[in-house]
Amino acid sequence: MRPKVIAHRGASYLAPENTLAAFRLAASLGADGIEFDTLLTADRQLVVHHEYITDLHCSAHKVIPNCTLAELKELDFGSWKGEQWAGEKIPTFAEAVEACSSVETIQVEFKSPLGANSTTDQDAFAELILEEVESSGLADKIVVTSFNHGILSRVKRLSPNQRVGVLTLNSVDSYFAPPPALLQALGLDFGWGLGGENGLPDEEEATRTLLELSQQGLLDDENVNPARWTMDRIWAITSDYPGQNLFELLQSLLSQHNLVSYVSSLDFKPEVLSCQYNTCFRDRDLVQQIQAMGIEAAPWPVDAIYDLKSILDMDPAAIVTNRPERLLEMLDPSYTIPPEAAAMLG
């Protein structure tokens, strides 16, 4: 049986990530599922975006947890990807789920509340997650995912039947690898995260180039300030491990190096393990070991042809990709982009 094709942040290679346009396009392309990210605003609304900052996807420099939904709705989250996407607004959780309602699976990454403590705030967040999921009417399709496994544990305790997915990294430096949107904004599309044909990641080359640009003074507030982006990554990791000092945080991440052992040690059983795909190359038996435990393996985000072929050989239950159209064609050589999707692309 072929793996489920999960569109990472929607059809994010072709349309602006984490927007309704990207979700509708992914569904029209024939993706089996869609993945997206959510953050909590200042007025406790769940909105769809990956970073805590808006810098990479609109012209404003805002911190999403410090903004209200109304303030964020005034911003354009589509133009960065091209004029045809101008005017795309930040979606709410409810709007995103509705746009994804026709697919089989909706993976929702719930980002840890910025500055949350390890008990009261996270308990309240788990309750909010379940309220939103249940009110959507699509709880049976939704997989609640997070890098904050304490929040997933809380969700499971409150609602044992709710499907959850553990997100994991390949290594701690994965938090700080330059994201594709940053490279695009700087005109540095090396292809490693966006479907390079050789499938060989060039994160090190990209990082070196960013350092050189920084030293030359070419990176400033008009060209994606790397200091803000680095701060965003620090917020992410410290919010996922609230209250931990540096030693404790590194120990937590080190404990995930052996994922079979780590997942077995959790106080809940997830339905899905969504690991960064390079982890599967470090341990080529990982996918089958995890699935022998009754847990779906869903590596993310696999885009390049070589990587897709390698991951397909491991026979995972799902593959999370920015290029659902590419993976669908690899799975079925007769696949062509459906007319509805072609019309969206103009």
Coordinates of N, CA, C and O in Angstrom, one line a residue, residues 69-214:
L69 N -5.7 39.1 16.6 CA -6.1 38.6 15.4 C -6.4 39.7 14.4 O -6.0 39.6 13.2
A70 N -7.1 40.7 14.8 CA -7.5 41.8 13.9 C -6.2 42.5 13.4 O -6.2 42.9 12.2
E71 N -5.2 42.7 14.2 CA -4.0 43.3 13.7 C -3.3 42.4 12.6 O -2.8 42.9 11.6
L72 N -3.3 41.1 12.8 CA -2.7 40.2 11.9 C -3.5 40.1 10.6 O -2.9 39.9 9.5
K73 N -4.8 40.2 10.7 CA -5.6 40.1 9.5 C -5.4 41.3 8.5 O -5.8 41.2 7.4
E74 N -4.8 42.3 9.0 CA -4.5 43.5 8.1 C -3.3 43.3 7.2 O -3.1 44.0 6.3
L75 N -2.5 42.2 7.5 CA -1.3 42.0 6.8 C -1.5 41.1 5.6 O -2.4 40.3 5.5
D76 N -0.6 41.2 4.6 CA -0.6 40.4 3.3 C 0.4 39.3 3.5 O 1.6 39.6 3.6
F77 N 0.0 38.1 3.5 CA 0.9 36.9 3.7 C 1.1 36.2 2.4 O 1.5 35.0 2.4
G78 N 0.7 36.8 1.2 CA 0.9 36.1 0.0 C 1.9 36.7 -1.0 O 2.5 36.0 -1.8
S79 N 2.0 38.0 -0.9 CA 2.9 38.7 -2.0 C 4.3 38.2 -2.0 O 5.0 38.3 -3.0
W80 N 4.8 37.8 -0.8 CA 6.2 37.3 -0.8 C 6.5 36.2 -1.8 O 7.6 36.0 -2.3
K81 N 5.4 35.4 -2.1 CA 5.6 34.3 -3.0 C 5.3 34.6 -4.4 O 5.7 33.9 -5.3
G82 N 4.7 35.8 -4.7 CA 4.4 36.2 -6.1 C 3.2 37.1 -6.1 O 2.3 37.0 -5.3
E83 N 3.1 37.9 -7.1 CA 2.0 38.8 -7.2 C 0.6 38.1 -7.3 O -0.4 38.6 -6.9
Q84 N 0.6 36.9 -7.9 CA -0.7 36.2 -8.1 C -1.3 35.8 -6.7 O -2.5 35.6 -6.6
W85 N -0.4 35.8 -5.7 CA -0.9 35.5 -4.3 C -1.2 36.7 -3.4 O -1.4 36.5 -2.2
A86 N -1.1 37.8 -4.0 CA -1.2 39.1 -3.2 C -2.6 39.1 -2.5 O -3.6 38.7 -3.0
G87 N -2.6 39.5 -1.2 CA -3.8 39.7 -0.5 C -4.2 38.5 0.4 O -5.2 38.5 1.1
E88 N -3.4 37.4 0.3 CA -3.7 36.2 1.2 C -3.5 36.6 2.6 O -2.5 37.2 3.0
K89 N -4.5 36.3 3.4 CA -4.6 36.7 4.8 C -4.1 35.5 5.7 O -4.2 34.3 5.3
I90 N -3.7 35.8 6.9 CA -3.3 34.7 7.8 C -4.6 34.0 8.2 O -5.6 34.6 8.6
P91 N -4.7 32.7 8.1 CA -5.9 32.0 8.5 C -6.0 31.7 10.0 O -5.0 31.6 10.7
T92 N -7.2 31.6 10.4 CA -7.4 31.1 11.8 C -7.4 29.6 11.7 O -7.5 29.0 10.6
F93 N -7.4 28.9 12.8 CA -7.4 27.5 12.9 C -8.7 27.0 12.2 O -8.7 26.1 11.4
A94 N -9.8 27.6 12.6 CA -11.1 27.2 12.0 C -11.2 27.3 10.5 O -11.7 26.5 9.8
E95 N -10.7 28.4 10.0 CA -10.7 28.7 8.5 C -9.8 27.6 7.8 O -10.1 27.1 6.8
A96 N -8.6 27.3 8.4 CA -7.7 26.4 7.8 C -8.3 25.0 7.8 O -8.2 24.3 6.8
V97 N -8.9 24.5 8.9 CA -9.5 23.2 9.0 C -10.6 23.1 7.9 O -10.7 22.1 7.2
E98 N -11.4 24.1 7.8 CA -12.5 24.1 6.8 C -11.9 23.9 5.4 O -12.4 23.2 4.5
A99 N -10.8 24.7 5.1 CA -10.2 24.6 3.8 C -9.6 23.2 3.5 O -9.4 22.8 2.4
C100 N -9.3 22.5 4.6 CA -8.7 21.1 4.5 C -9.7 20.0 4.6 O -9.3 18.8 4.6
S101 N -10.9 20.4 4.7 CA -11.9 19.4 5.2 C -12.1 18.2 4.2 O -12.6 17.1 4.6
S102 N -11.7 18.4 2.9 CA -12.0 17.3 2.0 C -10.9 16.2 2.0 O -11.0 15.2 1.4
V103 N -9.7 16.5 2.6 CA -8.7 15.5 2.6 C -8.9 14.5 3.8 O -9.7 14.7 4.7
E104 N -8.1 13.4 3.7 CA -8.3 12.3 4.7 C -7.7 12.6 6.1 O -8.3 12.3 7.1
T105 N -6.5 13.3 6.1 CA -5.8 13.6 7.3 C -5.4 15.1 7.4 O -4.9 15.6 6.4
I106 N -5.6 15.6 8.6 CA -5.1 17.0 8.8 C -4.2 17.0 10.0 O -4.6 16.8 11.1
Q107 N -2.9 17.2 9.7 CA -1.9 17.2 10.8 C -1.7 18.7 11.2 O -1.4 19.5 10.4
V108 N -2.0 19.0 12.5 CA -1.9 20.4 13.0 C -0.8 20.4 14.0 O -0.9 19.8 15.1
E109 N 0.2 21.2 13.7 CA 1.3 21.4 14.7 C 0.9 22.6 15.6 O 0.7 23.7 15.1
F110 N 0.7 22.3 16.8 CA 0.4 23.4 17.8 C 1.7 23.9 18.4 O 2.4 23.1 19.2
K111 N 2.1 25.1 18.1 CA 3.3 25.7 18.6 C 3.1 26.0 20.1 O 2.1 26.5 20.5
S112 N 4.1 25.8 20.9 CA 4.0 26.1 22.3 C 3.8 27.6 22.5 O 4.4 28.4 21.8
P113 N 2.9 27.9 23.4 CA 2.7 29.4 23.8 C 4.0 30.0 24.2 O 4.8 29.4 24.9
L114 N 4.3 31.2 23.6 CA 5.5 31.9 23.9 C 5.6 32.3 25.4 O 4.6 32.9 25.9
G115 N 6.6 31.8 26.1 CA 6.8 32.2 27.5 C 5.9 31.4 28.4 O 5.9 31.7 29.6
A116 N 5.3 30.3 28.0 CA 4.5 29.5 28.8 C 5.3 28.8 29.9 O 6.4 28.4 29.6
N117 N 4.7 28.6 31.1 CA 5.4 27.8 32.1 C 5.1 26.4 31.9 O 4.3 26.0 31.0
S118 N 5.7 25.5 32.7 CA 5.6 24.1 32.4 C 4.3 23.4 33.0 O 4.1 22.2 32.8
T119 N 3.5 24.2 33.7 CA 2.3 23.5 34.3 C 1.0 24.3 33.9 O 0.3 23.9 32.9
T120 N 0.7 25.3 34.6 CA -0.6 26.0 34.4 C -0.9 26.4 33.0 O -1.9 26.1 32.4
D121 N 0.1 27.1 32.3 CA -0.2 27.6 31.0 C -0.3 26.5 30.0 O -1.2 26.6 29.1
Q122 N 0.4 25.4 30.1 CA 0.4 24.3 29.2 C -0.9 23.5 29.4 O -1.5 23.0 28.4
D123 N -1.4 23.4 30.6 CA -2.6 22.7 30.9 C -3.8 23.5 30.2 O -4.6 22.9 29.5
A124 N -3.7 24.8 30.3 CA -4.8 25.6 29.7 C -4.7 25.5 28.2 O -5.7 25.5 27.5
F125 N -3.5 25.4 27.6 CA -3.3 25.3 26.2 C -3.8 24.0 25.7 O -4.5 23.9 24.6
A126 N -3.6 22.9 26.4 CA -4.1 21.6 26.0 C -5.6 21.6 26.0 O -6.3 21.1 25.0
E127 N -6.2 22.3 26.9 CA -7.7 22.4 26.9 C -8.2 23.2 25.7 O -9.2 22.8 25.1
L128 N -7.5 24.3 25.4 CA -7.9 25.1 24.3 C -7.8 24.3 23.0 O -8.6 24.4 22.1
I129 N -6.7 23.5 22.8 CA -6.5 22.7 21.6 C -7.7 21.8 21.4 O -8.3 21.7 20.3
L130 N -8.1 21.1 22.5 CA -9.2 20.2 22.4 C -10.5 20.9 22.1 O -11.4 20.4 21.4
E131 N -10.7 22.1 22.7 CA -11.9 22.8 22.4 C -12.0 23.2 20.9 O -13.1 23.0 20.3
E132 N -10.9 23.6 20.4 CA -10.9 24.0 19.0 C -11.0 22.8 18.0 O -11.8 22.8 17.1
V133 N -10.4 21.7 18.4 CA -10.5 20.5 17.6 C -11.9 19.9 17.6 O -12.5 19.6 16.5
E134 N -12.5 19.9 18.7 CA -13.9 19.3 18.8 C -14.9 20.2 18.2 O -15.8 19.7 17.6
S135 N -14.7 21.5 18.3 CA -15.7 22.5 17.7 C -15.6 22.5 16.2 O -16.5 22.9 15.5
S136 N -14.4 22.0 15.6 CA -14.3 22.0 14.2 C -15.2 21.0 13.5 O -15.5 21.1 12.3
G137 N -15.6 20.0 14.3 CA -16.4 18.9 13.7 C -15.6 17.9 12.9 O -16.2 17.0 12.3
L138 N -14.3 18.0 12.9 CA -13.4 17.2 12.1 C -12.4 16.5 13.0 O -11.3 16.2 12.5
A139 N -12.7 16.3 14.2 CA -11.7 15.7 15.2 C -11.2 14.3 14.7 O -10.1 14.0 15.0
D140 N -12.1 13.6 14.0 CA -11.6 12.3 13.5 C -10.6 12.3 12.4 O -9.9 11.4 12.2
K141 N -10.4 13.5 11.8 CA -9.4 13.7 10.7 C -8.1 14.3 11.3 O -7.1 14.2 10.6
I142 N -8.3 15.0 12.4 CA -7.2 15.8 12.9 C -6.2 15.0 13.7 O -6.6 14.2 14.6
V143 N -4.9 15.2 13.5 CA -3.8 14.6 14.3 C -3.2 15.8 15.0 O -2.6 16.7 14.3
V144 N -3.2 15.9 16.3 CA -2.6 17.0 17.1 C -1.1 16.7 17.2 O -0.7 15.7 17.8
T145 N -0.3 17.5 16.6 CA 1.2 17.3 16.7 C 1.9 18.4 17.4 O 1.4 19.6 17.4
S146 N 3.1 18.1 17.9 CA 3.8 19.2 18.6 C 5.2 18.7 18.9 O 5.4 17.5 19.0
F147 N 6.2 19.6 18.9 CA 7.5 19.3 19.5 C 7.5 19.3 21.0 O 8.4 18.8 21.6
N148 N 6.4 19.9 21.6 CA 6.3 19.9 23.0 C 5.5 18.6 23.4 O 4.3 18.6 23.4
H149 N 6.2 17.6 23.8 CA 5.5 16.3 24.1 C 4.8 16.3 25.4 O 3.9 15.5 25.6
G150 N 5.1 17.3 26.3 CA 4.3 17.5 27.5 C 2.9 17.9 27.2 O 1.9 17.5 27.8
I151 N 2.7 18.8 26.2 CA 1.4 19.2 25.8 C 0.6 18.0 25.2 O -0.6 17.8 25.4
L152 N 1.3 17.2 24.4 CA 0.6 16.0 23.8 C 0.2 15.1 24.9 O -0.9 14.5 24.8
S153 N 1.0 14.9 26.0 CA 0.6 14.1 27.1 C -0.6 14.6 27.7 O -1.5 13.8 28.1
R154 N -0.7 15.9 27.9 CA -1.9 16.5 28.5 C -3.1 16.3 27.6 O -4.2 16.0 28.1
V155 N -3.0 16.4 26.3 CA -4.1 16.2 25.4 C -4.6 14.8 25.5 O -5.8 14.6 25.6
K156 N -3.7 13.8 25.6 CA -4.1 12.4 25.7 C -4.8 12.1 27.0 O -5.7 11.3 27.0
R157 N -4.3 12.8 28.1 CA -5.0 12.5 29.4 C -6.4 13.1 29.4 O -7.3 12.5 29.9
L158 N -6.6 14.2 28.7 CA -7.9 14.8 28.7 C -8.8 14.1 27.7 O -10.1 14.1 27.9
S159 N -8.2 13.6 26.6 CA -9.1 13.0 25.5 C -8.3 11.8 25.0 O -7.6 11.9 23.9
P160 N -8.4 10.7 25.6 CA -7.6 9.5 25.2 C -7.8 9.1 23.7 O -6.8 8.5 23.1
N161 N -8.9 9.4 23.1 CA -9.1 8.9 21.8 C -8.6 9.9 20.7 O -8.6 9.6 19.5
Q162 N -8.2 11.1 21.2 CA -7.7 12.1 20.2 C -6.3 11.6 19.7 O -5.4 11.3 20.4
R163 N -6.2 11.6 18.4 CA -5.0 11.2 17.7 C -3.9 12.3 17.9 O -4.2 13.4 17.7
V164 N -2.7 11.9 18.3 CA -1.6 12.8 18.4 C -0.4 12.3 17.7 O -0.2 11.1 17.5
G165 N 0.5 13.2 17.3 CA 1.7 12.9 16.6 C 2.9 13.6 17.3 O 2.9 14.8 17.5
V166 N 3.9 12.8 17.6 CA 5.2 13.3 18.2 C 6.1 13.9 17.0 O 6.4 13.1 16.1
L167 N 6.5 15.1 17.1 CA 7.4 15.7 16.2 C 8.8 15.7 16.8 O 9.0 16.0 18.0
T168 N 9.8 15.3 16.0 CA 11.2 15.2 16.4 C 12.1 15.8 15.4 O 11.8 15.8 14.2
L169 N 13.3 16.2 15.9 CA 14.3 16.8 15.0 C 15.4 15.7 14.8 O 15.5 14.8 15.5
N170 N 16.2 16.0 13.8 CA 17.4 15.1 13.5 C 18.5 15.5 14.5 O 19.2 14.6 15.0
S171 N 18.6 16.8 14.9 CA 19.7 17.2 15.8 C 19.3 18.6 16.3 O 18.4 19.3 15.7
V172 N 19.9 19.1 17.3 CA 19.6 20.4 17.9 C 19.8 21.5 16.9 O 19.1 22.5 16.8
D173 N 20.9 21.4 16.0 CA 21.1 22.4 15.0 C 20.0 22.5 14.0 O 20.0 23.5 13.2
S174 N 19.2 21.5 13.9 CA 18.0 21.6 13.0 C 17.1 22.8 13.2 O 16.5 23.3 12.4
Y175 N 17.1 23.2 14.5 CA 16.3 24.4 14.9 C 16.8 25.6 14.2 O 16.1 26.6 13.9
F176 N 18.1 25.6 13.8 CA 18.8 26.8 13.4 C 19.2 26.8 11.9 O 19.8 27.7 11.4
A177 N 18.9 25.7 11.2 CA 19.2 25.6 9.8 C 18.4 26.6 9.0 O 17.2 26.8 9.3
P178 N 18.9 27.4 8.1 CA 18.2 28.4 7.4 C 16.9 27.9 6.7 O 17.1 26.9 5.9
P179 N 15.8 28.4 6.9 CA 14.6 27.9 6.3 C 14.5 28.3 4.8 O 15.1 29.3 4.4
P180 N 13.8 27.6 4.0 CA 13.7 27.9 2.6 C 13.2 29.3 2.3 O 13.7 30.0 1.4
A181 N 12.2 29.8 3.1 CA 11.7 31.2 2.9 C 12.8 32.2 3.1 O 12.8 33.2 2.4
L182 N 13.7 32.0 4.1 CA 14.8 33.0 4.3 C 15.7 33.0 3.1 O 16.1 34.0 2.6
L183 N 16.0 31.8 2.6 CA 16.9 31.7 1.4 C 16.3 32.4 0.2 O 16.9 33.1 -0.6
Q184 N 15.0 32.1 0.0 CA 14.3 32.7 -1.1 C 14.3 34.2 -1.0 O 14.5 35.0 -2.0
A185 N 14.0 34.8 0.2 CA 14.0 36.2 0.4 C 15.3 36.8 0.1 O 15.4 38.0 -0.4
L186 N 16.4 36.1 0.2 CA 17.8 36.6 0.0 C 18.2 36.2 -1.4 O 19.4 36.5 -1.8
G187 N 17.4 35.5 -2.2 CA 17.8 35.1 -3.5 C 18.8 34.0 -3.5 O 19.7 33.8 -4.4
L188 N 18.7 33.1 -2.4 CA 19.7 32.1 -2.2 C 19.0 30.7 -2.3 O 19.2 29.9 -1.4
D189 N 18.3 30.4 -3.3 CA 17.6 29.2 -3.5 C 18.6 28.1 -4.0 O 18.8 28.0 -5.2
F190 N 19.1 27.3 -3.0 CA 20.1 26.3 -3.4 C 19.4 25.0 -3.9 O 20.0 24.1 -4.4
G191 N 18.1 24.9 -3.7 CA 17.3 23.8 -4.1 C 17.2 22.7 -3.1 O 16.5 21.7 -3.2
W192 N 18.0 22.7 -2.0 CA 18.1 21.6 -1.0 C 16.7 21.4 -0.3 O 16.3 20.3 0.0
G193 N 16.0 22.5 0.0 CA 14.8 22.4 0.6 C 13.6 22.5 -0.3 O 12.5 22.3 0.1
L194 N 13.9 22.8 -1.6 CA 12.8 23.1 -2.5 C 12.8 22.2 -3.7 O 12.4 22.5 -4.8
G195 N 13.4 21.0 -3.5 CA 13.3 20.0 -4.6 C 14.5 19.9 -5.5 O 14.3 19.7 -6.7
G196 N 15.7 20.1 -5.0 CA 16.9 20.0 -5.8 C 16.9 18.6 -6.4 O 16.6 17.6 -5.8
E197 N 17.4 18.5 -7.7 CA 17.3 17.3 -8.4 C 18.3 16.2 -7.8 O 18.0 15.0 -7.9
N198 N 19.4 16.7 -7.3 CA 20.4 15.7 -6.9 C 20.1 15.2 -5.5 O 20.7 14.2 -5.0
G199 N 19.1 15.9 -4.8 CA 18.7 15.4 -3.5 C 19.7 15.5 -2.4 O 19.6 15.0 -1.3
L200 N 20.8 16.3 -2.7 CA 21.9 16.4 -1.6 C 21.7 17.8 -0.9 O 21.7 18.8 -1.5
P201 N 21.4 17.7 0.4 CA 21.2 19.0 1.1 C 22.4 19.8 1.2 O 23.5 19.3 1.4
D202 N 22.2 21.1 1.0 CA 23.3 22.1 1.1 C 23.1 23.1 2.2 O 23.4 24.3 2.1
E203 N 22.7 22.6 3.4 CA 22.5 23.5 4.5 C 23.8 24.2 4.9 O 23.8 25.3 5.3
E204 N 24.9 23.4 4.9 CA 26.1 24.0 5.3 C 26.6 25.1 4.4 O 27.0 26.2 4.8
E205 N 26.4 24.9 3.1 CA 26.7 26.0 2.1 C 25.8 27.2 2.3 O 26.3 28.3 2.3
A206 N 24.5 26.9 2.5 CA 23.6 28.0 2.8 C 24.0 28.8 4.0 O 24.0 30.1 4.0
T207 N 24.3 28.1 5.1 CA 24.7 28.8 6.3 C 26.0 29.6 6.1 O 26.1 30.7 6.6
R208 N 27.0 29.0 5.4 CA 28.2 29.8 5.1 C 27.9 31.1 4.4 O 28.5 32.1 4.7
T209 N 27.0 31.0 3.4 CA 26.7 32.2 2.6 C 26.0 33.2 3.4 O 26.3 34.4 3.3
L210 N 25.1 32.8 4.3 CA 24.4 33.7 5.2 C 25.4 34.4 6.1 O 25.3 35.6 6.4
L211 N 26.4 33.7 6.6 CA 27.4 34.3 7.5 C 28.2 35.3 6.7 O 28.6 36.4 7.2
E212 N 28.6 35.0 5.5 CA 29.4 35.9 4.7 C 28.6 37.2 4.4 O 29.1 38.3 4.5
L213 N 27.3 37.0 4.1 CA 26.4 38.2 3.9 C 26.3 39.1 5.1 O 26.4 40.3 5.1
S214 N 26.2 38.4 6.3 CA 26.1 39.1 7.5 C 27.4 39.9 7.8 O 27.3 41.1 8.2

